[in-house]
Amino acid sequence: MSFGHGRRRSAWLGVSLLLLILPSFAANGPAVTLSVDATEAPRKIFHARLRIPTSAGTLTLYYPKWIPGEHAPDGPINDLAGLKFSAGGQTLKWRRDLLDAWTIHVEVPVGQNEVTADLDFLSPATFAGGFSAGSSATDKLVIISWNQVLLYPKGWKADEITYSASLKLPSGWKYATALPGAHEVENDVHFSPAPLTTLIDSPVLAGEFLKAVPLTSGQNPPAEIDVAADSAAALEPPQEAWDHLKSLVAQAGALFGTYHYRDYHFLYTLSDQVAHFGLEHHESDDSRVGERGLIDESDRKLDASLLPHEYVHSWNGKYRRPADLSTPDYQQPMQTDLLWIYEGLTEYLGNVLAARSSLWTPEQYRDFMALSAATLDHLPGRTWRNLQDTADAAPQLYFAPRAWYSWRRGTDFYEEDNFNWLWVDVIIRQQTKDKRSIDDFCKLFHGGQGGVPALKTYTFDDIVYALNQVAPYDWRGFWTERLTNHGPGAPLGGVDGSGWKLVYDETEGDFLRSAERSESEIDEAYSVGLLLKDDGEVSDTIEGMTAAKAGFGPGMKIVAVNGRKFSADVLHDAIKAAKGNSNPIELLVENSDYYKTIKLDYHDGEKYPHLVRDESKPDLLGEIINAK
Ligand SMILES: [Zn+2]
């Protein structure tokens, strides 16, 4: 999963080497029929009917709770409505489990062997976050996440239950999905019977404006991007936008050496009305950005690493997955301690692939890295919460508010491990005198047979073992230190070792300027330690820096700067003017209906991060992001 970068995000054990080939057709378990009616998607309500084989007695049904890729018990149970059960024309009694709200018990009378369940899913009506349970439908498009519109019976692994699904869409809407066997019967789309695992792993994107663009020409396995947007105009980017994605598929093949899917679909939603994030699946992804995300060059740059990130998950996250994150169904809790591999390595490889496929220029990649490093460099929460704890607490941290990010920390295993895996790449290159790199680790760890989706779980020990096969080194010691250290400062061993340095100067980089504009933000984090909305409201303060020490806290609002009405320019000008004199910057601040003046005694000017070349070392970073 991914949702923007660092504090910018909107909220943005087992047996080693166990190999499980997912059955293409489930064995042993019950065969359930699921009919979903999405014709009222523009009203944000979905109707579903299930026919579930059973016997007399108590039938226990689950509504999926732990959603794969979301790493949290966030199945949207509050949006399940209209729940009714019947058998043989008779309405059945049901009751929710008192210890688990996602569990429903239904009383089935003697003589009945099938229960019909009717339910509605209520999709949030306006722009709302919350990942796949957030806003997912507009007047012109919809993303169907099957976990939201079904129940499944207790007593079976998700791989063992077969679902025969069908879907009714608004008239004239087109659709795209990786779910096999799609064919139309009258007005419905029917799919081949599939294990519950495959169904939930295969969302459907549909809409009035939908365009499919092949990304492979004749090669196997095929890949394509399917884009749905709120307007036809949003589907017409310059040709290079498609060409870079074709390059992404080729570069990922060069990195991993094989593909673990039969047919990959990038499902890309362009809308200002849906929740923005990316969610990985084995043979597709559900990625969502603003309506102009493809046609606006600046937005395309800001979003450039999203599709590479989700695509990398097909190898790292779906094919190779931590054993304790690989649960047999959607009710058993996931353990998130190895997300520094699942998400952190994906973040590193996704960013590298964005550059290798020209989605980013080398300068844009370095701009992004500088900004991310600067965020970690100004993250005092690292002094109390180590990196391992950001992974351990992920099911909660994904939903933490933006305010106090710098002191609370967030799901930093994305950003911090981006730098730690760069460090690993640099160490492998140094230890092997440039004969090997993380690419060799990827081929060893993520390669294999390819083709039909399979799951091969791993533990921490497996990672250490595989790294040692590529380049002998104290990897256990390296990772133990990386996961438990408390700074200070960003982990820059990989940046320094790759021939670059993080510096701050008074010139704002293009990437940050675009991000500020896109997110209506003002970033003075590296100067006075303030992050603001462009109306002056404080999003966050950096503990220990000038603004926090002077009395600023999240939620306050700057009304005036040195006696003049607040604007971004007025604030920037005041910080520049205070350099070289001793007058404090006077800010009129509103805080819970009271006004007060806060003086910032700050005279070091504006500060913005950049990576600059260290000519005393070879440019390994440049080599890392070169197309292969
Ligand atoms: Zn991810």
XYZ file of C-alpha atoms and ligand atoms in Angstrom:
629
model
C 0.000 0.000 0.000
C 1.082 3.539 -0.481
C -0.466 6.918 0.087
C 1.771 9.844 -0.544
C 5.042 10.496 1.127
C 6.030 10.895 4.757
C 4.238 13.501 6.726
C 2.573 14.544 3.464
C 0.253 11.615 3.554
C -3.340 12.604 3.972
C -4.163 10.614 6.995
C -0.761 9.789 2.089
C 7.128 -17.280 12.073
C 6.290 -19.973 10.386
C 8.366 -22.509 8.390
C 11.125 -21.058 6.274
C 10.720 -21.054 2.536
C 7.281 -22.565 2.648
C 5.984 -22.683 -0.898
C 2.269 -22.700 -1.473
C 0.926 -22.754 -4.980
C -2.507 -21.159 -4.874
C -4.966 -23.551 -6.471
C -6.551 -22.245 -9.630
C -9.720 -23.941 -8.455
C -10.438 -24.349 -4.772
C -10.814 -27.816 -3.379
C -12.870 -29.188 -0.488
C -14.673 -26.051 0.639
C -18.163 -24.800 -0.140
C -19.134 -23.197 -3.459
C -20.761 -19.810 -2.911
C -22.632 -17.760 -5.508
C -22.258 -13.976 -5.306
C -24.313 -11.511 -7.387
C -23.389 -7.842 -6.994
C -25.620 -5.084 -8.327
C -23.568 -1.899 -8.810
C -26.106 -0.105 -10.995
C -26.633 2.405 -8.183
C -22.905 3.144 -7.830
C -23.521 6.876 -8.533
C -25.790 6.831 -5.412
C -22.921 5.134 -3.552
C -24.923 2.056 -2.605
C -24.181 -1.519 -3.701
C -26.505 -4.502 -3.385
C -25.331 -8.084 -3.090
C -26.953 -11.510 -2.813
C -25.070 -14.621 -1.762
C -26.163 -18.259 -1.846
C -24.159 -20.172 0.760
C -24.326 -23.975 1.169
C -24.853 -25.027 4.777
C -26.548 -27.490 7.074
C -28.998 -27.062 9.944
C -27.757 -25.344 13.118
C -25.691 -22.194 13.594
C -24.046 -20.860 10.430
C -21.225 -18.492 11.358
C -20.355 -15.947 8.672
C -17.519 -13.427 8.531
C -17.327 -9.985 6.990
C -13.632 -9.546 5.983
C -11.833 -7.664 8.758
C -8.047 -7.710 8.088
C -7.664 -6.445 4.535
C -4.533 -7.667 2.707
C -2.183 -4.827 1.789
C -3.929 -2.466 4.202
C -2.225 -4.271 7.107
C -5.065 -3.328 9.470
C -8.442 -4.561 10.780
C -10.207 -1.936 8.697
C -12.870 -3.958 6.884
C -15.677 -1.331 6.764
C -18.204 -3.112 8.997
C -20.091 0.130 9.719
C -20.966 0.388 6.042
C -22.577 -3.048 5.899
C -26.378 -2.560 5.907
C -29.613 -4.202 4.810
C -28.493 -7.552 6.174
C -31.171 -10.276 5.743
C -30.963 -14.065 5.697
C -33.465 -16.567 4.346
C -33.745 -20.279 3.562
C -36.559 -22.012 1.716
C -38.496 -18.734 1.618
C -38.283 -18.335 5.385
C -36.570 -15.369 7.092
C -33.808 -16.485 9.473
C -32.786 -15.043 12.836
C -29.253 -13.700 13.185
C -27.109 -12.052 15.827
C -23.738 -10.367 15.814
C -20.956 -11.949 17.879
C -20.501 -10.095 21.152
C -16.705 -10.304 20.972
C -16.187 -9.552 17.288
C -18.351 -7.151 15.276
C -17.292 -8.750 11.949
C -18.814 -12.129 12.930
C -22.504 -12.968 12.345
C -24.335 -16.073 13.589
C -27.374 -17.253 11.611
C -29.840 -19.914 12.838
C -30.552 -22.428 10.052
C -33.629 -24.667 10.500
C -33.604 -28.427 9.986
C -34.079 -29.453 6.356
C -32.327 -26.432 4.797
C -29.034 -26.806 2.906
C -28.562 -23.309 1.540
C -28.843 -19.814 3.016
C -29.525 -16.722 0.926
C -27.867 -13.578 2.304
C -28.824 -10.105 1.087
C -26.684 -7.122 1.994
C -25.920 -3.561 0.976
C -22.585 -1.781 1.099
C -22.757 1.959 1.782
C -19.830 3.692 0.125
C -18.823 7.032 1.665
C -20.730 9.772 -0.169
C -18.042 12.439 -0.450
C -14.239 12.515 -0.542
C -13.198 10.384 2.418
C -9.978 8.553 3.204
C -9.737 5.118 4.754
C -8.065 3.269 1.874
C -10.273 0.950 -0.157
C -13.201 1.614 2.191
C -12.898 5.333 1.454
C -14.718 7.054 -1.396
C -14.717 4.620 -4.301
C -17.589 5.743 -6.529
C -18.488 8.877 -8.470
C -21.150 9.690 -11.020
C -18.876 8.302 -13.732
C -16.812 5.473 -12.234
C -16.517 2.860 -9.501
C -13.945 0.519 -7.985
C -15.507 -2.698 -6.687
C -13.517 -4.205 -3.802
C -15.123 -7.630 -3.400
C -14.329 -7.840 0.329
C -16.865 -5.067 0.886
C -19.798 -6.905 -0.673
C -19.543 -10.438 0.654
C -19.623 -12.725 3.669
C -17.845 -16.056 3.936
C -18.474 -19.121 6.095
C -16.353 -20.063 9.110
C -14.348 -23.253 9.069
C -12.403 -22.917 5.810
C -9.297 -21.223 4.558
C -9.940 -18.498 2.018
C -8.206 -20.662 -0.600
C -10.715 -23.460 -0.013
C -13.955 -21.569 -0.637
C -15.043 -21.114 -4.258
C -16.957 -18.023 -5.326
C -18.881 -17.747 -8.584
C -19.269 -13.986 -8.900
C -21.315 -11.810 -11.215
C -21.589 -8.052 -11.454
C -24.237 -5.736 -12.859
C -22.931 -2.289 -13.864
C -24.618 0.975 -14.872
C -25.693 0.895 -18.514
C -22.892 1.635 -20.963
C -20.057 1.421 -18.444
C -16.923 -0.459 -19.419
C -14.916 -2.550 -16.950
C -11.432 -3.944 -16.333
C -10.111 -6.526 -13.868
C -7.541 -9.281 -13.426
C -10.285 -11.658 -12.234
C -10.249 -14.519 -14.790
C -13.018 -15.516 -17.132
C -14.975 -12.269 -17.469
C -17.779 -12.626 -19.990
C -21.128 -10.934 -20.445
C -24.439 -12.739 -19.976
C -27.294 -10.381 -20.857
C -26.549 -7.285 -18.740
C -24.274 -8.956 -16.200
C -20.563 -9.675 -16.187
C -19.877 -13.236 -15.049
C -16.507 -14.526 -13.847
C -15.009 -18.005 -13.644
C -15.411 -19.706 -10.257
C -12.407 -18.613 -8.185
C -11.031 -19.135 -4.676
C -12.080 -16.404 -2.243
C -8.401 -15.378 -2.066
C -8.317 -14.670 -5.802
C -11.680 -12.886 -5.779
C -10.711 -10.484 -2.998
C -7.328 -9.999 -4.671
C -8.991 -8.947 -7.953
C -10.984 -5.694 -7.782
C -12.978 -4.392 -10.744
C -12.597 -0.892 -12.138
C -15.540 0.336 -14.200
C -16.755 3.588 -15.634
C -18.241 5.596 -18.448
C -14.758 6.801 -19.443
C -12.328 3.885 -19.399
C -9.308 3.293 -21.563
C -7.148 0.151 -21.809
C -3.576 0.528 -23.085
C -1.414 -2.582 -23.676
C 2.058 -2.270 -22.111
C 3.564 -5.359 -23.699
C 3.541 -6.097 -27.409
C 3.308 -9.804 -27.910
C 5.466 -10.776 -24.906
C 4.277 -13.097 -22.183
C 2.914 -12.541 -19.680
C 0.873 -9.587 -20.955
C 0.412 -6.374 -18.947
C -1.919 -3.461 -19.556
C -3.056 -0.282 -17.856
C -6.786 0.334 -17.500
C -7.597 3.946 -16.649
C -11.013 5.210 -15.562
C -11.547 8.942 -15.100
C -14.263 11.452 -14.324
C -13.819 12.917 -17.812
C -12.827 11.720 -21.277
C -10.197 14.484 -21.448
C -8.291 13.029 -18.484
C -7.562 9.877 -20.546
C -5.485 11.647 -23.198
C -1.965 12.245 -21.823
C 1.033 12.633 -24.116
C 2.320 9.349 -25.612
C 5.369 9.410 -23.297
C 3.110 8.702 -20.306
C 2.249 5.282 -21.818
C 5.810 4.722 -23.084
C 7.259 5.172 -19.581
C 4.847 2.551 -18.234
C 5.855 0.122 -21.000
C 9.422 0.734 -19.895
C 8.395 0.081 -16.271
C 7.156 -3.426 -17.170
C 10.410 -4.155 -19.028
C 12.608 -2.717 -16.255
C 10.795 -4.746 -13.574
C 11.412 -7.877 -15.668
C 15.100 -6.970 -15.878
C 15.232 -6.424 -12.107
C 13.435 -9.582 -10.943
C 14.094 -11.922 -13.866
C 10.540 -13.279 -13.919
C 6.888 -12.285 -13.524
C 4.563 -13.883 -10.952
C 1.299 -13.268 -12.752
C -0.644 -14.564 -15.723
C -1.862 -11.167 -16.943
C -1.237 -7.904 -15.048
C -3.680 -4.998 -14.948
C -2.696 -1.605 -13.596
C -6.136 -0.334 -12.487
C -5.737 3.435 -12.362
C -8.506 5.748 -11.175
C -8.316 9.460 -11.972
C -10.768 11.418 -9.835
C -10.778 14.272 -7.351
C -13.746 12.618 -5.617
C -12.288 9.256 -4.520
C -9.817 8.412 -1.749
C -6.219 8.671 -2.998
C -3.844 5.763 -2.321
C -2.511 2.624 -3.971
C -3.370 -0.944 -2.976
C -1.431 -3.925 -4.288
C -2.771 -7.185 -5.644
C -1.009 -10.166 -7.172
C -2.159 -9.571 -10.741
C -3.374 -5.973 -10.523
C -3.313 -2.872 -8.365
C -5.945 -0.366 -7.284
C -4.254 3.032 -7.550
C -6.087 6.328 -7.335
C -4.895 9.889 -7.948
C -6.447 13.204 -8.984
C -8.380 13.605 -12.221
C -5.497 15.374 -13.974
C -2.932 12.854 -12.692
C -1.942 11.781 -16.207
C -2.492 14.903 -18.296
C -0.885 17.437 -15.921
C 2.895 17.148 -16.136
C 3.440 18.372 -12.578
C 0.911 15.899 -11.131
C 2.392 13.106 -13.249
C 5.781 13.813 -11.661
C 4.374 13.885 -8.104
C 2.513 10.593 -8.608
C 5.262 8.920 -10.652
C 6.374 6.361 -8.053
C 2.881 5.121 -7.150
C 2.399 2.598 -9.969
C 5.998 1.286 -9.710
C 5.489 0.807 -5.945
C 2.257 -1.161 -6.336
C 3.692 -3.162 -9.235
C 6.784 -4.171 -7.196
C 4.371 -5.599 -4.620
C 3.419 -8.336 -7.087
C 6.900 -9.743 -6.305
C 7.605 -8.248 -2.879
C 4.449 -8.523 -0.776
C 2.304 -10.916 -2.785
C 4.728 -13.618 -4.049
C 7.241 -13.151 -1.182
C 5.400 -12.248 2.029
C 6.339 -12.328 5.707
C 5.064 -15.587 7.241
C 3.348 -13.785 10.092
C 1.579 -11.442 7.674
C 0.257 -14.387 5.637
C -3.006 -15.351 7.281
C -5.343 -18.132 6.079
C -8.422 -15.921 6.116
C -9.447 -12.318 6.817
C -10.289 -12.671 10.517
C -6.951 -13.784 11.938
C -4.839 -10.801 13.020
C -1.782 -9.976 10.929
C 1.607 -9.314 12.527
C 3.262 -6.333 10.914
C 6.838 -6.465 12.279
C 8.391 -7.198 8.860
C 6.740 -4.336 6.994
C 10.225 -2.795 6.748
C 10.790 -5.430 4.050
C 7.269 -5.698 2.635
C 6.803 -1.938 2.345
C 10.309 -0.550 2.871
C 12.031 -2.580 0.154
C 9.048 -1.955 -2.137
C 9.439 1.769 -1.567
C 13.126 1.636 -2.478
C 12.645 -0.529 -5.579
C 9.544 1.397 -6.702
C 11.432 4.685 -6.593
C 14.430 3.176 -8.398
C 12.159 1.720 -11.086
C 10.404 5.094 -11.499
C 13.811 6.524 -12.436
C 14.957 3.527 -14.516
C 11.768 3.719 -16.589
C 12.010 7.523 -17.058
C 8.820 8.195 -15.087
C 11.263 10.414 -13.158
C 14.357 12.109 -14.508
C 17.513 11.529 -12.403
C 17.072 15.091 -11.061
C 13.467 14.406 -10.041
C 14.520 11.173 -8.306
C 17.210 13.063 -6.361
C 14.785 15.902 -5.528
C 12.381 13.341 -4.111
C 15.162 11.626 -2.149
C 16.400 14.949 -0.752
C 12.930 15.868 0.447
C 12.364 12.470 2.030
C 15.791 12.578 3.728
C 15.071 16.075 5.032
C 11.798 14.883 6.554
C 13.660 12.102 8.424
C 16.281 14.670 9.391
C 13.531 16.689 11.104
C 11.702 13.896 12.864
C 12.300 14.190 16.618
C 9.908 11.266 17.229
C 12.837 9.069 16.226
C 14.346 9.831 19.646
C 11.627 7.833 21.430
C 10.102 5.461 18.839
C 12.459 3.265 16.862
C 11.854 2.143 13.300
C 10.807 -1.367 14.373
C 8.003 0.134 16.457
C 6.635 2.051 13.474
C 6.131 -1.357 11.809
C 4.836 -3.102 14.948
C 2.261 -0.312 15.456
C 1.323 -0.010 11.773
C -2.314 -1.182 12.107
C -2.891 1.889 14.291
C -0.365 4.325 12.787
C -1.936 4.132 9.323
C -4.905 5.945 10.821
C -3.026 8.497 12.963
C -3.821 12.163 12.308
C -1.406 14.451 10.546
C -1.025 16.733 13.581
C 1.977 15.842 15.787
C 3.433 13.595 13.073
C 6.962 14.792 13.788
C 6.715 13.790 17.456
C 4.432 10.737 17.181
C 6.066 9.376 13.998
C 4.014 7.610 11.372
C 4.461 4.556 9.185
C 8.088 5.565 8.579
C 9.125 2.107 7.410
C 8.340 3.479 3.955
C 10.626 6.522 4.023
C 13.324 5.388 6.430
C 13.694 1.954 4.854
C 13.891 3.551 1.429
C 17.237 4.888 2.687
C 18.174 1.709 4.563
C 17.715 -0.454 1.454
C 19.753 2.068 -0.552
C 22.410 1.557 2.128
C 22.151 -2.228 1.624
C 22.518 -1.772 -2.146
C 25.643 0.360 -1.620
C 27.166 -2.137 0.857
C 26.592 -5.041 -1.562
C 28.308 -3.043 -4.340
C 31.219 -2.106 -2.055
C 31.636 -5.615 -0.598
C 31.653 -7.242 -4.050
C 33.690 -4.527 -5.792
C 30.718 -3.623 -7.994
C 30.201 -7.189 -9.178
C 26.841 -7.480 -7.426
C 23.968 -5.257 -6.329
C 20.492 -5.423 -4.874
C 19.356 -6.538 -8.343
C 21.093 -9.866 -7.634
C 19.257 -10.098 -4.311
C 15.951 -9.491 -6.121
C 16.625 -12.213 -8.690
C 17.595 -14.649 -5.907
C 14.830 -13.762 -3.458
C 11.967 -12.782 -5.765
C 12.751 -14.781 -8.895
C 11.767 -18.426 -9.208
C 9.445 -20.069 -11.634
C 6.967 -17.282 -12.303
C 3.596 -17.611 -13.988
C 0.599 -18.587 -11.861
C 0.431 -16.575 -8.614
C 2.106 -18.370 -5.736
C 2.913 -17.451 -2.137
C 6.370 -18.096 -0.699
C 6.635 -16.895 2.875
C 9.758 -15.759 4.705
C 11.134 -14.737 8.080
C 13.829 -12.283 9.203
C 16.358 -15.163 9.125
C 15.547 -15.838 5.463
C 16.345 -12.223 4.580
C 19.690 -12.387 6.401
C 20.484 -15.712 4.690
C 19.626 -14.409 1.207
C 21.625 -11.194 1.680
C 24.623 -13.275 2.764
C 24.349 -15.375 -0.385
C 24.646 -12.212 -2.461
C 27.396 -10.581 -0.393
C 28.754 -11.942 2.915
C 28.407 -9.249 5.595
C 27.047 -8.791 9.116
C 23.497 -8.279 7.831
C 21.902 -9.329 11.112
C 23.917 -6.686 12.922
C 23.203 -4.092 10.230
C 19.438 -4.573 10.354
C 19.291 -4.853 14.126
C 21.027 -1.477 14.374
C 18.878 0.085 11.647
C 15.653 -1.072 13.312
C 16.483 -0.060 16.861
C 18.595 3.099 16.599
C 17.308 6.496 17.702
C 19.205 8.743 15.343
C 19.953 11.569 15.519
C 19.404 12.633 11.936
C 18.343 10.752 8.830
C 20.046 7.399 8.059
C 22.271 8.691 5.285
C 24.885 5.923 5.020
C 23.514 4.910 1.621
C 23.344 8.476 0.298
C 26.887 9.248 1.453
C 28.217 5.909 0.242
C 26.635 6.395 -3.180
C 28.516 9.639 -3.763
C 25.962 12.270 -2.711
C 25.409 14.621 0.233
C 22.286 16.100 1.764
C 22.594 19.896 2.016
C 20.226 22.763 2.771
C 20.191 26.089 0.953
C 17.781 28.950 0.236
C 16.650 27.678 -3.177
C 13.479 25.637 -3.223
C 13.593 22.573 -5.517
C 10.975 22.009 -8.235
C 9.677 18.840 -6.614
C 8.910 20.521 -3.296
C 7.359 23.536 -5.015
C 5.066 21.249 -7.026
C 4.161 19.271 -3.909
C 3.332 22.446 -1.986
C 1.102 23.673 -4.798
C -0.620 20.324 -5.191
C -1.281 19.917 -1.486
C -1.990 23.607 -0.689
C 0.875 23.579 1.800
C 3.715 25.774 2.978
C 6.877 23.945 4.044
C 9.068 25.842 6.502
C 9.964 22.646 8.368
C 13.734 22.979 7.831
C 13.924 26.670 8.819
C 11.581 27.536 11.710
C 10.021 24.054 12.011
C 6.494 24.797 10.748
C 4.252 23.040 8.265
C 1.232 25.085 7.283
C -1.830 24.886 5.126
C -1.818 27.769 2.654
C -4.447 29.618 4.740
C -1.966 29.790 7.648
C -3.286 26.870 9.706
C -0.482 24.918 11.361
C -0.486 21.261 10.227
C 2.483 20.324 12.367
C 5.377 21.753 14.334
C 8.788 20.140 14.612
C 9.452 19.599 18.332
C 12.641 21.300 19.491
C 12.766 23.827 16.634
C 12.177 27.589 16.816
C 8.412 27.680 16.241
C 7.587 24.897 18.719
C 9.839 26.424 21.366
C 8.155 29.811 20.829
C 4.711 28.333 21.535
C 3.329 27.052 18.239
C 1.270 23.856 18.113
C -0.810 22.071 15.465
C -4.227 23.630 14.809
C -3.181 27.224 15.492
C -3.528 29.647 12.618
C -1.209 32.479 11.584
C -3.367 35.518 10.811
C -0.690 38.183 10.227
C 3.093 38.419 9.769
C 4.899 41.542 11.008
C 1.540 43.386 10.991
C 0.535 42.345 7.472
C -2.255 39.901 6.558
C -0.900 36.332 6.222
C -0.029 34.811 2.883
C 2.636 32.310 1.850
C 4.656 35.062 0.160
C 4.407 37.390 3.166
C 5.705 34.616 5.454
C 8.525 33.599 3.081
C 9.562 37.272 2.685
C 9.595 37.804 6.458
C 11.841 34.759 7.030
C 14.215 35.959 4.310
C 14.239 39.543 5.694
C 14.984 38.371 9.249
C 18.272 36.911 8.042
C 21.094 39.239 8.922
C 19.253 41.348 11.495
C 18.205 40.788 15.088
C 14.487 41.681 14.866
C 12.170 38.778 15.656
C 9.424 37.783 13.205
C 6.106 38.816 14.835
C 3.206 36.504 14.102
C -0.412 37.180 15.079
C -1.858 33.751 15.859
C -5.414 32.529 16.427
C -5.761 29.619 18.854
C -9.152 28.280 19.990
C -10.887 31.666 19.575
C -8.051 33.637 21.255
C -5.490 35.826 19.508
C -1.905 36.257 20.613
C 1.443 37.370 19.249
C 4.242 34.818 18.927
C 7.763 36.097 18.193
C 10.198 33.908 16.266
C 13.786 34.823 17.038
C 15.105 33.164 13.878
C 17.757 34.617 11.549
C 19.125 31.789 9.401
C 16.918 32.372 6.342
C 14.940 29.848 4.336
C 16.230 26.270 4.127
C 15.457 23.704 1.483
C 17.016 20.263 0.990
C 19.082 19.070 -1.994
C 21.390 16.209 -2.853
C 24.751 17.424 -4.193
C 27.570 15.356 -5.657
C 30.505 14.301 -3.506
C 33.207 14.155 -6.174
C 35.533 12.218 -3.860
C 33.412 9.100 -4.402
C 32.044 7.261 -7.460
C 28.438 8.085 -8.424
C 26.801 4.804 -7.382
C 23.397 6.477 -7.147
C 23.590 7.374 -10.818
C 24.486 3.764 -11.623
C 21.621 2.448 -9.475
C 18.975 4.457 -11.336
C 20.314 3.852 -14.853
C 17.960 1.855 -17.068
C 18.988 -1.817 -17.153
Zn 3.021 -0.631 -0.449
